[in-house]
């Protein structure tokens, strides 16, 4: 049976670094509470059921989350991890899960290897902590920190290899050397290496990428589907774009230019008066269902919904769902996975991305209906599997 792993955001407690940039006591809830509808029929603001604006420094909160996930059929969490040359951010919830004697729930780590910026809230992005990758001494320091989680009996391990997701492998200069080094360190503590997966689409579509160290390529939704939709609308445009991107990558690598970086900055400086981009949930999910594995590494994705206007305001993207539409397409995607994929994971956006409109946790409008949709979809799939035997 397919195992649903939900991405999990730990930014629901304050840290000094966020306080310094956004104001004392800032958490993701600040964005959620400040949200306003920008277009007709937009579901904003989103309010947690019983005004449960929780803190992830509370062990009972995380126990409540994991109990809910178990009850409704979520297999595990993929928890974001932030490391800046030995400096940790938002690490307390992950460490609490690791140390708790009450919380027992499968999880893995996604290293969110991006610079700490205000890009999602400003048309003039500023970096506050730059993501650097260091030398072998730092690689070892980073591994030694992660090892405590790998050794946790609740950590997701396959074939004696702990699973770790890397958000943007294309950003790591000595990628293969680093991953090989981590494999060797894993063997010194009793594992047979690490099981690597990558999340972002840029690595998958870059013809210069070497994914030989990775077992899994996660189809991070809805991004992959949006790319597929755009590709179908303008194949010629995409070919030209791919050629230009490849040329820019080669130039950046050989001539030490920064074409890709400047293009990304230009995208982020989009006019704030432009209305948010809107897609139909049906259209995006139909594109997901048209996507089959591109290799045995492919891991299917799905998404609850998407609306990042609480973070990005007019520069945001809106894809609104209902519990009924989510259940319908999740059920179809589970069938699609059994038919067209060789892996039994489904990575779901998301458990608690409240400021990006992707969450399973109960809110005031739908209460537990999205969680019930997971349970219903899994039950339907099991029933159909039994009937077909």
Tab-separated table of N, CA, C and O in Angstrom, residues 38 121-125 264-277 312-316:
chain	number	residue	atom	x	y	z
A	38	UNK	N	-7.717	38.543	-1.904
A	38	UNK	CA	-7.285	39.483	-2.937
A	38	UNK	C	-8.118	39.371	-4.203
A	38	UNK	O	-8.074	40.265	-5.053
A	121	UNK	N	8.475	37.959	0.691
A	121	UNK	CA	7.659	39.099	1.113
A	121	UNK	C	8.137	40.431	0.549
A	121	UNK	O	7.597	41.478	0.903
A	122	UNK	N	9.134	40.395	-0.328
A	122	UNK	CA	9.691	41.649	-0.816
A	122	UNK	C	10.021	41.546	-2.300
A	122	UNK	O	10.420	40.487	-2.788
A	123	UNK	N	9.848	42.673	-3.002
A	123	UNK	CA	10.283	42.694	-4.400
A	123	UNK	C	11.738	43.113	-4.519
A	123	UNK	O	12.268	43.259	-5.614
A	124	UNK	N	12.387	43.306	-3.363
A	124	UNK	CA	13.825	43.589	-3.333
A	124	UNK	C	14.462	42.624	-2.339
A	124	UNK	O	14.754	42.994	-1.190
A	125	UNK	N	14.667	41.380	-2.757
A	125	UNK	CA	15.130	40.345	-1.825
A	125	UNK	C	16.468	40.677	-1.176
A	125	UNK	O	17.377	41.208	-1.820
A	264	UNK	N	16.601	34.890	-11.554
A	264	UNK	CA	15.746	34.574	-10.410
A	264	UNK	C	15.391	35.845	-9.651
A	264	UNK	O	14.263	36.019	-9.186
A	265	UNK	N	16.346	36.742	-9.521
A	265	UNK	CA	16.089	38.002	-8.826
A	265	UNK	C	15.072	38.840	-9.582
A	265	UNK	O	14.197	39.476	-8.986
A	266	UNK	N	15.174	38.839	-10.910
A	266	UNK	CA	14.212	39.587	-11.720
A	266	UNK	C	12.798	39.046	-11.538
A	266	UNK	O	11.827	39.797	-11.465
A	267	UNK	N	12.675	37.711	-11.451
A	267	UNK	CA	11.363	37.100	-11.222
A	267	UNK	C	10.773	37.574	-9.895
A	267	UNK	O	9.587	37.860	-9.778
A	268	UNK	N	11.627	37.633	-8.870
A	268	UNK	CA	11.163	37.998	-7.542
A	268	UNK	C	10.742	39.468	-7.456
A	268	UNK	O	10.022	39.860	-6.548
A	269	UNK	N	11.203	40.271	-8.380
A	269	UNK	CA	10.883	41.684	-8.358
A	269	UNK	C	9.695	42.012	-9.250
A	269	UNK	O	9.553	43.112	-9.765
A	270	UNK	N	8.822	41.049	-9.410
A	270	UNK	CA	7.596	41.238	-10.174
A	270	UNK	C	6.757	42.365	-9.562
A	270	UNK	O	6.688	42.519	-8.360
A	271	UNK	N	6.114	43.144	-10.404
A	271	UNK	CA	5.294	44.274	-9.964
A	271	UNK	C	4.252	43.824	-8.942
A	271	UNK	O	3.459	42.925	-9.207
A	272	UNK	N	4.257	44.489	-7.786
A	272	UNK	CA	3.363	44.095	-6.701
A	272	UNK	C	1.890	44.394	-6.999
A	272	UNK	O	1.008	43.946	-6.282
A	273	UNK	N	1.618	45.185	-8.051
A	273	UNK	CA	0.221	45.492	-8.387
A	273	UNK	C	-0.403	44.433	-9.285
A	273	UNK	O	-1.606	44.446	-9.523
A	274	UNK	N	0.400	43.494	-9.801
A	274	UNK	CA	-0.137	42.437	-10.651
A	274	UNK	C	-0.978	41.487	-9.817
A	274	UNK	O	-0.553	41.069	-8.746
A	275	UNK	N	-2.168	41.115	-10.265
A	275	UNK	CA	-3.010	40.193	-9.482
A	275	UNK	C	-2.339	38.836	-9.324
A	275	UNK	O	-1.518	38.428	-10.147
A	276	UNK	N	-2.700	38.107	-8.273
A	276	UNK	CA	-2.140	36.755	-8.103
A	276	UNK	C	-2.515	35.873	-9.293
A	276	UNK	O	-3.556	36.053	-9.923
A	277	UNK	N	-1.665	34.913	-9.563
A	277	UNK	CA	-1.951	33.942	-10.620
A	277	UNK	C	-2.910	32.884	-10.074
A	277	UNK	O	-2.748	32.417	-8.940
A	312	UNK	N	3.166	36.156	-0.114
A	312	UNK	CA	3.606	36.909	-1.294
A	312	UNK	C	2.604	37.950	-1.785
A	312	UNK	O	2.871	38.654	-2.737
A	313	UNK	N	1.457	38.023	-1.168
A	313	UNK	CA	0.410	38.947	-1.565
A	313	UNK	C	0.125	38.843	-3.076
A	313	UNK	O	-0.119	37.753	-3.556
A	314	UNK	N	0.195	39.940	-3.793
A	314	UNK	CA	-0.171	39.934	-5.213
A	314	UNK	C	0.765	39.115	-6.092
A	314	UNK	O	0.420	38.789	-7.226
A	315	UNK	N	1.930	38.790	-5.586
A	315	UNK	CA	2.863	37.985	-6.373
A	315	UNK	C	2.608	36.497	-6.192
A	315	UNK	O	3.344	35.662	-6.698
A	316	UNK	N	1.550	36.160	-5.466
A	316	UNK	CA	1.302	34.770	-5.110
A	316	UNK	C	0.584	33.967	-6.178
A	316	UNK	O	0.246	34.457	-7.263
